[in-house]
Amino acid sequence: MTETESIAYDVVVLGAGPVGENVADRTRAAGLTTAVVESELVGGECSYWACMPSKALLRPVIAQADARRLPGLAQAVQGPLDTAAVLARRNYFTSNWKDDGQVGWLDGISVDLYRGHGRLAGPRTVTVTGPDGTRTTLTARHAVAVATGTRAQLPHLPGLAEVKPWTSREATSAQEAPGRLIVVGGGVVATEMATAWQALGSRVTLLVRGKGLLNRMEPFAGELVAESLKEAGVDVRTGTSVASVTRENGTVVAVTDAGDRIEADEILFATGRVPHTDDIGLDTVGLEPGSWLTVDDTLLVEGTDWLYAVGDVNHRALLTHQGKYQARIAGDTIAARASDTPFLDGPWGAHAATADHHAVPQVVFTDPEAAAVGLSLAEAEEAGYRVRAVDVEFSSVAGAGLYADGYKGRARMVVDLETEILRGVTFVGPGVGELIHSATIAVAGQVPVSRLWHAVPSYPTLSEVWLRLLEAYRG
């Protein structure tokens, strides 16, 4: 192994996914020299195996589903999707798993990229082992930011490795549709991939251990998505666990806890994520390898004054957009602390990721879409708020009828009765993903219901659901 001399920077970032890129962007904007270390592709999980490829797979599925609900268009789109064309478009949105463009962006903001495996080697020190074995030592004058993300969690089933199961990576990068696909899980990845591959020609069986889908959202969200998946042909089985998996002559055989035998060409486990922190040198700074990193609202790791953990690794909100928000906060925080400029770490301040606690938005790109921000009714009650849930059907909105014949959807807002601000909002229905930012503004801005009454929705749009919710609340 070849050693090189130590190189000093103001900031060193472990991980060049969208979170690490945003930390680097903010520290460079403040004039701090910054290095980024990446062992795979610059752009990270989101660009190549998660957000971008999954939504590229889903967009034609959703567009076709919407078109089939419109007389005058429905007959023209009754045939199957062109799977090869959909996959080719997906490949385009992943840049064919090449990161030249992302590397060029880093060059454009004068961030130095070190390719290889980065490990902490004590406070403010990172060693990078390159593909050729060369080891470089980087030191950080002000901060090291860990943005290494997560990887798929697989269950402890005997012989699972020999089966070669799909994780989210294989599910979003496959170059052909399997004839039969088992999807294990009931969360976002499971429901989205069941939606996509069923429409692309696979016969999908969805095995869900719990009682329903999307259990982190309001119950009606999972119910409407499950109903739609069944109508599309997915075999949805709730209350079902996988007891064993084997691959026999190329065929996957899954046996459930009830003794049912299910055969498929591939099996996808979408059963959670674990932090990518097992081999990044946490032990050299007194932390547990493989653990989630606990941070304060400035994203500083507890017990340190130099180590930041941003994005999935801190387990606050495993969502790309929320990780990028944290990255902007962390980058600005590092810069403020480095320059002794005013530091605003109070709630909703420039250096506090307050939204992580109160206003985390998410869209599930199934058919129908499910979108939520803030707390569900159950979460709000568990947190001790005195709240009231207000529900309306989208059928009460003229825009929904125009959007699609037989439009099915529901909206809920959770109102804090003490302050009359919104603690949470959930929408389920075709096209509602584009509605959720209005709810995010209302929740993050703590806009009182009395002021929301004056935010007039345009007619006839889906957004008029806001008026229906407010009318229902006011009585």
mmCIF file of C-alpha atoms in Angstrom, residues 2-373:
data_model
loop_
_atom_site.group_PDB
_atom_site.id
_atom_site.type_symbol
_atom_site.label_atom_id
_atom_site.label_comp_id
_atom_site.label_asym_id
_atom_site.label_seq_id
_atom_site.Cartn_x
_atom_site.Cartn_y
_atom_site.Cartn_z
ATOM 1 C CA THR A 2 1.385 3.391 -1.010
ATOM 2 C CA GLU A 3 1.177 6.194 1.536
ATOM 3 C CA THR A 4 0.841 9.851 0.579
ATOM 4 C CA GLU A 5 1.325 12.948 2.672
ATOM 5 C CA SER A 6 -1.522 14.434 4.650
ATOM 6 C CA ILE A 7 -3.640 17.051 2.904
ATOM 7 C CA ALA A 8 -5.553 19.647 4.899
ATOM 8 C CA TYR A 9 -9.002 21.056 4.097
ATOM 9 C CA ASP A 10 -11.473 23.125 6.060
ATOM 10 C CA VAL A 11 -14.146 20.438 5.598
ATOM 11 C CA VAL A 12 -14.072 16.767 4.616
ATOM 12 C CA VAL A 13 -17.302 15.049 3.558
ATOM 13 C CA LEU A 14 -17.698 11.261 3.573
ATOM 14 C CA GLY A 15 -20.174 10.372 0.833
ATOM 15 C CA ALA A 16 -20.943 12.106 -2.457
ATOM 16 C CA GLY A 17 -24.644 11.417 -2.711
ATOM 17 C CA PRO A 18 -27.080 14.344 -2.894
ATOM 18 C CA VAL A 19 -26.665 14.942 0.841
ATOM 19 C CA GLY A 20 -22.875 15.081 0.753
ATOM 20 C CA GLU A 21 -23.007 17.199 -2.391
ATOM 21 C CA ASN A 22 -25.245 19.738 -0.673
ATOM 22 C CA VAL A 23 -22.986 19.967 2.379
ATOM 23 C CA ALA A 24 -20.077 20.634 0.043
ATOM 24 C CA ASP A 25 -22.070 23.174 -1.945
ATOM 25 C CA ARG A 26 -22.883 25.210 1.163
ATOM 26 C CA THR A 27 -19.374 25.078 2.651
ATOM 27 C CA ARG A 28 -17.819 26.073 -0.670
ATOM 28 C CA ALA A 29 -20.318 28.925 -1.021
ATOM 29 C CA ALA A 30 -18.980 30.162 2.320
ATOM 30 C CA GLY A 31 -15.417 30.016 1.052
ATOM 31 C CA LEU A 32 -14.299 26.902 2.943
ATOM 32 C CA THR A 33 -11.996 24.457 1.175
ATOM 33 C CA THR A 34 -13.807 21.144 0.885
ATOM 34 C CA ALA A 35 -12.999 17.563 -0.077
ATOM 35 C CA VAL A 36 -15.526 14.801 -0.769
ATOM 36 C CA VAL A 37 -14.782 11.077 -0.521
ATOM 37 C CA GLU A 38 -16.844 8.547 -2.488
ATOM 38 C CA SER A 39 -16.398 4.786 -2.895
ATOM 39 C CA GLU A 40 -19.026 4.318 -5.594
ATOM 40 C CA LEU A 41 -20.718 6.754 -7.989
ATOM 41 C CA VAL A 42 -20.889 10.483 -7.347
ATOM 42 C CA GLY A 43 -24.587 11.194 -6.994
ATOM 43 C CA GLY A 44 -25.212 8.315 -4.619
ATOM 44 C CA GLU A 45 -28.125 5.978 -4.074
ATOM 45 C CA CYS A 46 -30.789 8.492 -5.089
ATOM 46 C CA SER A 47 -29.364 9.143 -8.535
ATOM 47 C CA TYR A 48 -28.683 5.564 -9.588
ATOM 48 C CA TRP A 49 -30.692 3.085 -7.482
ATOM 49 C CA ALA A 50 -33.518 4.928 -5.734
ATOM 50 C CA CYS A 51 -35.352 8.211 -6.427
ATOM 51 C CA MET A 52 -34.476 8.813 -10.056
ATOM 52 C CA PRO A 53 -34.713 5.307 -11.547
ATOM 53 C CA SER A 54 -37.779 4.340 -9.507
ATOM 54 C CA LYS A 55 -39.707 7.439 -10.537
ATOM 55 C CA ALA A 56 -38.604 6.997 -14.156
ATOM 56 C CA LEU A 57 -40.104 3.492 -13.998
ATOM 57 C CA LEU A 58 -43.285 4.727 -12.360
ATOM 58 C CA ARG A 59 -44.043 7.823 -14.437
ATOM 59 C CA PRO A 60 -45.311 5.930 -17.540
ATOM 60 C CA VAL A 61 -47.316 3.629 -15.272
ATOM 61 C CA ILE A 62 -49.080 6.542 -13.599
ATOM 62 C CA ALA A 63 -49.575 8.413 -16.883
ATOM 63 C CA GLN A 64 -51.217 5.368 -18.431
ATOM 64 C CA ALA A 65 -53.428 4.835 -15.383
ATOM 65 C CA ASP A 66 -54.571 8.471 -15.537
ATOM 66 C CA ALA A 67 -55.226 8.230 -19.274
ATOM 67 C CA ARG A 68 -57.358 5.111 -18.824
ATOM 68 C CA ARG A 69 -59.720 7.132 -16.639
ATOM 69 C CA LEU A 70 -60.482 9.634 -19.402
ATOM 70 C CA PRO A 71 -63.118 8.940 -22.079
ATOM 71 C CA GLY A 72 -61.754 9.817 -25.495
ATOM 72 C CA LEU A 73 -58.284 8.711 -24.457
ATOM 73 C CA ALA A 74 -58.862 5.463 -22.613
ATOM 74 C CA GLN A 75 -59.269 3.317 -25.734
ATOM 75 C CA ALA A 76 -55.972 4.580 -27.145
ATOM 76 C CA VAL A 77 -53.939 3.374 -24.144
ATOM 77 C CA GLN A 78 -55.445 -0.055 -23.458
ATOM 78 C CA GLY A 79 -52.401 -1.964 -24.691
ATOM 79 C CA PRO A 80 -49.427 -2.895 -22.527
ATOM 80 C CA LEU A 81 -46.596 -0.492 -21.859
ATOM 81 C CA ASP A 82 -43.514 -0.745 -24.067
ATOM 82 C CA THR A 83 -41.315 -2.188 -21.322
ATOM 83 C CA ALA A 84 -38.086 -1.844 -23.294
ATOM 84 C CA ALA A 85 -38.776 1.844 -23.925
ATOM 85 C CA VAL A 86 -39.586 2.453 -20.262
ATOM 86 C CA LEU A 87 -36.361 0.759 -19.182
ATOM 87 C CA ALA A 88 -34.353 2.709 -21.756
ATOM 88 C CA ARG A 89 -35.774 5.982 -20.436
ATOM 89 C CA ARG A 90 -34.943 4.828 -16.904
ATOM 90 C CA ASN A 91 -31.362 4.164 -18.046
ATOM 91 C CA TYR A 92 -31.203 7.695 -19.420
ATOM 92 C CA PHE A 93 -32.221 9.188 -16.086
ATOM 93 C CA THR A 94 -29.442 7.241 -14.345
ATOM 94 C CA SER A 95 -26.943 8.468 -16.964
ATOM 95 C CA ASN A 96 -26.426 4.769 -17.675
ATOM 96 C CA TRP A 97 -24.821 4.486 -14.239
ATOM 97 C CA LYS A 98 -22.009 6.854 -15.128
ATOM 98 C CA ASP A 99 -21.236 9.865 -12.958
ATOM 99 C CA ASP A 100 -19.350 12.160 -15.343
ATOM 100 C CA GLY A 101 -21.959 14.893 -15.039
ATOM 101 C CA GLN A 102 -21.963 14.832 -11.256
ATOM 102 C CA VAL A 103 -18.167 14.860 -11.145
ATOM 103 C CA GLY A 104 -18.216 17.857 -13.453
ATOM 104 C CA TRP A 105 -20.559 19.648 -11.050
ATOM 105 C CA LEU A 106 -18.144 19.090 -8.157
ATOM 106 C CA ASP A 107 -15.313 20.409 -10.312
ATOM 107 C CA GLY A 108 -17.440 23.445 -11.132
ATOM 108 C CA ILE A 109 -17.732 24.446 -7.473
ATOM 109 C CA SER A 110 -14.051 23.633 -6.772
ATOM 110 C CA VAL A 111 -14.597 20.617 -4.549
ATOM 111 C CA ASP A 112 -11.824 18.008 -4.591
ATOM 112 C CA LEU A 113 -13.060 14.458 -5.125
ATOM 113 C CA TYR A 114 -11.240 11.468 -3.661
ATOM 114 C CA ARG A 115 -12.415 8.139 -5.006
ATOM 115 C CA GLY A 116 -12.016 5.230 -2.626
ATOM 116 C CA HIS A 117 -13.014 3.967 0.779
ATOM 117 C CA GLY A 118 -12.917 6.664 3.442
ATOM 118 C CA ARG A 119 -12.501 5.915 7.135
ATOM 119 C CA LEU A 120 -12.180 8.128 10.159
ATOM 120 C CA ALA A 121 -8.735 7.788 11.738
ATOM 121 C CA GLY A 122 -9.259 9.893 14.829
ATOM 122 C CA PRO A 123 -10.667 13.388 15.346
ATOM 123 C CA ARG A 124 -10.788 15.511 12.178
ATOM 124 C CA THR A 125 -8.853 12.871 10.219
ATOM 125 C CA VAL A 126 -9.954 10.689 7.305
ATOM 126 C CA THR A 127 -7.900 8.114 5.433
ATOM 127 C CA VAL A 128 -8.882 7.252 1.875
ATOM 128 C CA THR A 129 -7.845 3.961 0.314
ATOM 129 C CA GLY A 130 -8.033 4.363 -3.438
ATOM 130 C CA PRO A 131 -8.882 1.695 -6.028
ATOM 131 C CA ASP A 132 -5.164 1.152 -6.622
ATOM 132 C CA GLY A 133 -4.396 0.751 -2.916
ATOM 133 C CA THR A 134 -2.945 4.213 -2.494
ATOM 134 C CA ARG A 135 -3.796 5.673 0.891
ATOM 135 C CA THR A 136 -4.319 9.397 1.341
ATOM 136 C CA THR A 137 -4.783 11.122 4.686
ATOM 137 C CA LEU A 138 -7.118 14.120 4.811
ATOM 138 C CA THR A 139 -7.366 16.411 7.809
ATOM 139 C CA ALA A 140 -10.209 18.821 8.484
ATOM 140 C CA ARG A 141 -9.591 22.163 10.167
ATOM 141 C CA HIS A 142 -13.246 22.629 11.058
ATOM 142 C CA ALA A 143 -15.483 19.631 10.369
ATOM 143 C CA VAL A 144 -15.966 16.148 8.996
ATOM 144 C CA ALA A 145 -19.473 15.395 7.726
ATOM 145 C CA VAL A 146 -20.647 11.783 7.458
ATOM 146 C CA ALA A 147 -23.167 11.398 4.629
ATOM 147 C CA THR A 148 -22.732 7.726 3.797
ATOM 148 C CA GLY A 149 -26.443 6.886 3.763
ATOM 149 C CA THR A 150 -27.979 3.460 4.243
ATOM 150 C CA ARG A 151 -28.159 0.084 2.558
ATOM 151 C CA ALA A 152 -30.944 -2.454 2.293
ATOM 152 C CA GLN A 153 -31.603 -4.655 5.295
ATOM 153 C CA LEU A 154 -32.147 -8.333 4.551
ATOM 154 C CA PRO A 155 -33.836 -10.738 6.973
ATOM 155 C CA HIS A 156 -31.948 -13.562 8.638
ATOM 156 C CA LEU A 157 -33.222 -16.477 6.579
ATOM 157 C CA PRO A 158 -31.085 -19.602 6.082
ATOM 158 C CA GLY A 159 -29.598 -19.808 2.609
ATOM 159 C CA LEU A 160 -30.843 -16.374 1.544
ATOM 160 C CA ALA A 161 -27.483 -15.368 0.048
ATOM 161 C CA GLU A 162 -27.597 -18.340 -2.329
ATOM 162 C CA VAL A 163 -31.033 -17.222 -3.558
ATOM 163 C CA LYS A 164 -29.518 -13.897 -4.682
ATOM 164 C CA PRO A 165 -32.578 -11.829 -3.751
ATOM 165 C CA TRP A 166 -33.289 -8.417 -5.139
ATOM 166 C CA THR A 167 -32.942 -5.363 -2.952
ATOM 167 C CA SER A 168 -34.068 -1.896 -3.983
ATOM 168 C CA ARG A 169 -30.937 -1.657 -6.137
ATOM 169 C CA GLU A 170 -31.786 -4.620 -8.329
ATOM 170 C CA ALA A 171 -35.453 -3.632 -8.435
ATOM 171 C CA THR A 172 -34.668 -0.202 -9.852
ATOM 172 C CA SER A 173 -31.860 -1.259 -12.212
ATOM 173 C CA ALA A 174 -33.136 -4.536 -13.714
ATOM 174 C CA GLN A 175 -32.865 -4.668 -17.487
ATOM 175 C CA GLU A 176 -35.917 -6.872 -18.049
ATOM 176 C CA ALA A 177 -39.163 -7.603 -16.289
ATOM 177 C CA PRO A 178 -39.240 -10.936 -14.459
ATOM 178 C CA GLY A 179 -42.205 -13.098 -15.391
ATOM 179 C CA ARG A 180 -43.096 -13.552 -11.719
ATOM 180 C CA LEU A 181 -41.925 -11.370 -8.864
ATOM 181 C CA ILE A 182 -42.430 -11.726 -5.115
ATOM 182 C CA VAL A 183 -42.178 -8.467 -3.191
ATOM 183 C CA VAL A 184 -41.709 -8.736 0.561
ATOM 184 C CA GLY A 185 -42.660 -5.623 2.533
ATOM 185 C CA GLY A 186 -45.427 -3.098 2.864
ATOM 186 C CA GLY A 187 -43.638 0.231 2.798
ATOM 187 C CA VAL A 188 -42.693 2.733 0.128
ATOM 188 C CA VAL A 189 -40.198 0.631 -1.836
ATOM 189 C CA ALA A 190 -42.448 -2.420 -1.764
ATOM 190 C CA THR A 191 -45.589 -0.634 -2.935
ATOM 191 C CA GLU A 192 -43.825 1.440 -5.593
ATOM 192 C CA MET A 193 -41.955 -1.524 -7.060
ATOM 193 C CA ALA A 194 -45.088 -3.689 -6.996
ATOM 194 C CA THR A 195 -46.849 -0.892 -8.903
ATOM 195 C CA ALA A 196 -44.076 -0.548 -11.458
ATOM 196 C CA TRP A 197 -43.271 -4.170 -12.243
ATOM 197 C CA GLN A 198 -46.905 -5.302 -12.377
ATOM 198 C CA ALA A 199 -47.507 -2.662 -15.053
ATOM 199 C CA LEU A 200 -44.305 -3.628 -16.873
ATOM 200 C CA GLY A 201 -45.425 -7.215 -17.310
ATOM 201 C CA SER A 202 -44.558 -9.103 -14.128
ATOM 202 C CA ARG A 203 -47.041 -11.120 -12.102
ATOM 203 C CA VAL A 204 -46.466 -9.676 -8.660
ATOM 204 C CA THR A 205 -47.215 -11.204 -5.274
ATOM 205 C CA LEU A 206 -46.897 -8.728 -2.396
ATOM 206 C CA LEU A 207 -46.269 -10.293 1.015
ATOM 207 C CA VAL A 208 -46.888 -7.937 3.932
ATOM 208 C CA ARG A 209 -46.126 -8.947 7.496
ATOM 209 C CA GLY A 210 -48.429 -6.325 9.031
ATOM 210 C CA LYS A 211 -52.132 -5.671 8.687
ATOM 211 C CA GLY A 212 -51.797 -3.165 5.858
ATOM 212 C CA LEU A 213 -49.601 -1.026 3.643
ATOM 213 C CA LEU A 214 -47.769 2.232 4.351
ATOM 214 C CA ASN A 215 -48.186 1.927 8.101
ATOM 215 C CA ARG A 216 -46.386 5.214 8.757
ATOM 216 C CA MET A 217 -49.196 7.127 7.077
ATOM 217 C CA GLU A 218 -52.860 7.481 7.943
ATOM 218 C CA PRO A 219 -54.558 4.051 7.659
ATOM 219 C CA PHE A 220 -56.732 5.106 4.717
ATOM 220 C CA ALA A 221 -53.628 5.741 2.607
ATOM 221 C CA GLY A 222 -52.544 2.119 2.702
ATOM 222 C CA GLU A 223 -56.111 0.933 2.243
ATOM 223 C CA LEU A 224 -56.619 2.898 -0.986
ATOM 224 C CA VAL A 225 -53.216 1.853 -2.360
ATOM 225 C CA ALA A 226 -53.884 -1.819 -1.534
ATOM 226 C CA GLU A 227 -57.272 -1.663 -3.251
ATOM 227 C CA SER A 228 -55.692 -0.213 -6.382
ATOM 228 C CA LEU A 229 -52.860 -2.755 -6.441
ATOM 229 C CA LYS A 230 -55.369 -5.584 -6.271
ATOM 230 C CA GLU A 231 -57.382 -4.047 -9.114
ATOM 231 C CA ALA A 232 -54.164 -3.890 -11.168
ATOM 232 C CA GLY A 233 -53.622 -7.616 -10.646
ATOM 233 C CA VAL A 234 -51.185 -7.714 -7.723
ATOM 234 C CA ASP A 235 -51.767 -10.587 -5.296
ATOM 235 C CA VAL A 236 -51.661 -8.692 -1.983
ATOM 236 C CA ARG A 237 -51.356 -10.886 1.112
ATOM 237 C CA THR A 238 -51.285 -9.141 4.482
ATOM 238 C CA GLY A 239 -50.437 -10.741 7.807
ATOM 239 C CA THR A 240 -47.946 -12.930 5.975
ATOM 240 C CA SER A 241 -44.287 -13.586 6.745
ATOM 241 C CA VAL A 242 -41.690 -15.510 4.768
ATOM 242 C CA ALA A 243 -40.475 -18.571 6.656
ATOM 243 C CA SER A 244 -37.966 -19.823 4.072
ATOM 244 C CA VAL A 245 -36.629 -19.060 0.604
ATOM 245 C CA THR A 246 -34.762 -21.315 -1.802
ATOM 246 C CA ARG A 247 -33.892 -21.228 -5.480
ATOM 247 C CA GLU A 248 -34.601 -24.515 -7.252
ATOM 248 C CA ASN A 249 -33.409 -24.854 -10.869
ATOM 249 C CA GLY A 250 -33.523 -21.075 -11.208
ATOM 250 C CA THR A 251 -36.974 -20.695 -9.668
ATOM 251 C CA VAL A 252 -37.406 -18.888 -6.353
ATOM 252 C CA VAL A 253 -39.565 -20.786 -3.894
ATOM 253 C CA ALA A 254 -40.863 -18.849 -0.885
ATOM 254 C CA VAL A 255 -42.727 -20.639 1.871
ATOM 255 C CA THR A 256 -44.871 -18.461 4.141
ATOM 256 C CA ASP A 257 -45.463 -18.889 7.847
ATOM 257 C CA ALA A 258 -48.840 -20.356 6.936
ATOM 258 C CA GLY A 259 -47.155 -23.024 4.805
ATOM 259 C CA ASP A 260 -48.114 -21.557 1.422
ATOM 260 C CA ARG A 261 -45.573 -22.197 -1.351
ATOM 261 C CA ILE A 262 -45.083 -19.349 -3.848
ATOM 262 C CA GLU A 263 -42.886 -19.648 -6.934
ATOM 263 C CA ALA A 264 -41.314 -16.749 -8.807
ATOM 264 C CA ASP A 265 -38.417 -15.771 -11.000
ATOM 265 C CA GLU A 266 -37.150 -13.141 -8.550
ATOM 266 C CA ILE A 267 -37.849 -12.066 -4.985
ATOM 267 C CA LEU A 268 -37.449 -8.508 -3.720
ATOM 268 C CA PHE A 269 -36.960 -7.848 -0.012
ATOM 269 C CA ALA A 270 -37.993 -4.295 0.845
ATOM 270 C CA THR A 271 -37.799 -4.759 4.587
ATOM 271 C CA GLY A 272 -35.941 -1.725 5.889
ATOM 272 C CA ARG A 273 -32.595 0.026 5.833
ATOM 273 C CA VAL A 274 -29.467 -0.051 7.997
ATOM 274 C CA PRO A 275 -26.860 2.717 8.321
ATOM 275 C CA HIS A 276 -23.772 2.536 6.139
ATOM 276 C CA THR A 277 -21.486 3.153 9.100
ATOM 277 C CA ASP A 278 -20.021 -0.266 9.839
ATOM 278 C CA ASP A 279 -16.617 0.360 8.239
ATOM 279 C CA ILE A 280 -16.026 4.111 8.372
ATOM 280 C CA GLY A 281 -13.812 4.174 11.471
ATOM 281 C CA LEU A 282 -16.377 5.194 14.071
ATOM 282 C CA ASP A 283 -14.453 3.190 16.656
ATOM 283 C CA THR A 284 -11.499 5.577 16.276
ATOM 284 C CA VAL A 285 -13.601 8.405 17.695
ATOM 285 C CA GLY A 286 -15.391 6.466 20.417
ATOM 286 C CA LEU A 287 -18.546 5.578 18.483
ATOM 287 C CA GLU A 288 -20.105 2.206 17.695
ATOM 288 C CA PRO A 289 -19.462 0.872 14.172
ATOM 289 C CA GLY A 290 -22.686 0.159 12.318
ATOM 290 C CA SER A 291 -24.757 2.456 14.521
ATOM 291 C CA TRP A 292 -27.089 5.297 13.669
ATOM 292 C CA LEU A 293 -25.427 8.606 14.578
ATOM 293 C CA THR A 294 -27.355 10.737 17.045
ATOM 294 C CA VAL A 295 -27.219 14.451 16.311
ATOM 295 C CA ASP A 296 -28.609 17.715 17.628
ATOM 296 C CA ASP A 297 -30.595 20.098 15.440
ATOM 297 C CA THR A 298 -27.400 21.571 13.967
ATOM 298 C CA LEU A 299 -26.560 18.010 12.799
ATOM 299 C CA LEU A 300 -23.558 17.844 15.137
ATOM 300 C CA VAL A 301 -22.938 14.341 16.479
ATOM 301 C CA GLU A 302 -23.552 14.239 20.199
ATOM 302 C CA GLY A 303 -20.360 14.377 22.254
ATOM 303 C CA THR A 304 -18.271 16.030 19.515
ATOM 304 C CA ASP A 305 -17.571 19.548 18.323
ATOM 305 C CA TRP A 306 -16.363 18.651 14.818
ATOM 306 C CA LEU A 307 -18.279 15.584 13.522
ATOM 307 C CA TYR A 308 -21.579 16.019 11.666
ATOM 308 C CA ALA A 309 -23.945 13.271 10.492
ATOM 309 C CA VAL A 310 -26.276 14.278 7.711
ATOM 310 C CA GLY A 311 -29.038 12.419 5.898
ATOM 311 C CA ASP A 312 -30.053 8.822 6.453
ATOM 312 C CA VAL A 313 -27.189 8.005 8.843
ATOM 313 C CA ASN A 314 -28.773 10.071 11.619
ATOM 314 C CA HIS A 315 -32.127 8.254 11.298
ATOM 315 C CA ARG A 316 -34.161 11.454 11.604
ATOM 316 C CA ALA A 317 -35.905 11.154 8.226
ATOM 317 C CA LEU A 318 -34.779 8.651 5.592
ATOM 318 C CA LEU A 319 -35.732 10.800 2.611
ATOM 319 C CA THR A 320 -33.480 12.419 0.022
ATOM 320 C CA HIS A 321 -35.150 15.820 0.169
ATOM 321 C CA GLN A 322 -34.993 15.898 3.945
ATOM 322 C CA GLY A 323 -31.336 14.875 3.870
ATOM 323 C CA LYS A 324 -30.609 17.708 1.446
ATOM 324 C CA TYR A 325 -32.408 20.106 3.804
ATOM 325 C CA GLN A 326 -30.228 18.866 6.657
ATOM 326 C CA ALA A 327 -27.182 19.281 4.430
ATOM 327 C CA ARG A 328 -28.003 22.923 3.785
ATOM 328 C CA ILE A 329 -28.418 23.473 7.528
ATOM 329 C CA ALA A 330 -25.205 21.604 8.346
ATOM 330 C CA GLY A 331 -23.153 23.364 5.672
ATOM 331 C CA ASP A 332 -24.300 26.775 6.848
ATOM 332 C CA THR A 333 -23.722 25.751 10.469
ATOM 333 C CA ILE A 334 -20.157 24.637 9.781
ATOM 334 C CA ALA A 335 -19.490 27.908 7.977
ATOM 335 C CA ALA A 336 -20.988 30.004 10.798
ATOM 336 C CA ARG A 337 -18.973 28.227 13.457
ATOM 337 C CA ALA A 338 -15.810 28.522 11.379
ATOM 338 C CA SER A 339 -16.189 32.278 10.944
ATOM 339 C CA ASP A 340 -17.703 33.183 14.324
ATOM 340 C CA THR A 341 -20.667 34.823 12.596
ATOM 341 C CA PRO A 342 -24.067 35.044 14.346
ATOM 342 C CA PHE A 343 -25.349 31.581 15.121
ATOM 343 C CA LEU A 344 -29.097 30.988 14.894
ATOM 344 C CA ASP A 345 -29.813 27.532 16.322
ATOM 345 C CA GLY A 346 -33.190 28.243 17.920
ATOM 346 C CA PRO A 347 -36.349 26.612 16.532
ATOM 347 C CA TRP A 348 -36.745 27.413 12.820
ATOM 348 C CA GLY A 349 -33.438 29.285 12.855
ATOM 349 C CA ALA A 350 -30.969 29.224 9.963
ATOM 350 C CA HIS A 351 -28.799 26.702 11.787
ATOM 351 C CA ALA A 352 -31.431 24.297 13.118
ATOM 352 C CA ALA A 353 -33.132 21.446 11.254
ATOM 353 C CA THR A 354 -36.433 22.057 13.016
ATOM 354 C CA ALA A 355 -38.534 20.707 10.157
ATOM 355 C CA ASP A 356 -37.249 17.220 10.961
ATOM 356 C CA HIS A 357 -39.534 17.247 14.002
ATOM 357 C CA HIS A 358 -42.617 18.978 12.621
ATOM 358 C CA ALA A 359 -42.821 19.171 8.831
ATOM 359 C CA VAL A 360 -41.319 16.191 6.990
ATOM 360 C CA PRO A 361 -43.103 15.704 3.635
ATOM 361 C CA GLN A 362 -43.238 12.485 1.654
ATOM 362 C CA VAL A 363 -44.842 11.297 -1.568
ATOM 363 C CA VAL A 364 -45.404 7.644 -2.425
ATOM 364 C CA PHE A 365 -45.609 7.385 -6.219
ATOM 365 C CA THR A 366 -48.135 4.573 -6.429
ATOM 366 C CA ASP A 367 -51.529 4.703 -8.150
ATOM 367 C CA PRO A 368 -53.112 6.478 -6.366
ATOM 368 C CA GLU A 369 -50.345 8.654 -4.996
ATOM 369 C CA ALA A 370 -50.127 9.057 -1.229
ATOM 370 C CA ALA A 371 -48.626 12.235 0.197
ATOM 371 C CA ALA A 372 -48.264 13.415 3.768
ATOM 372 C CA VAL A 373 -46.471 15.999 5.883
#
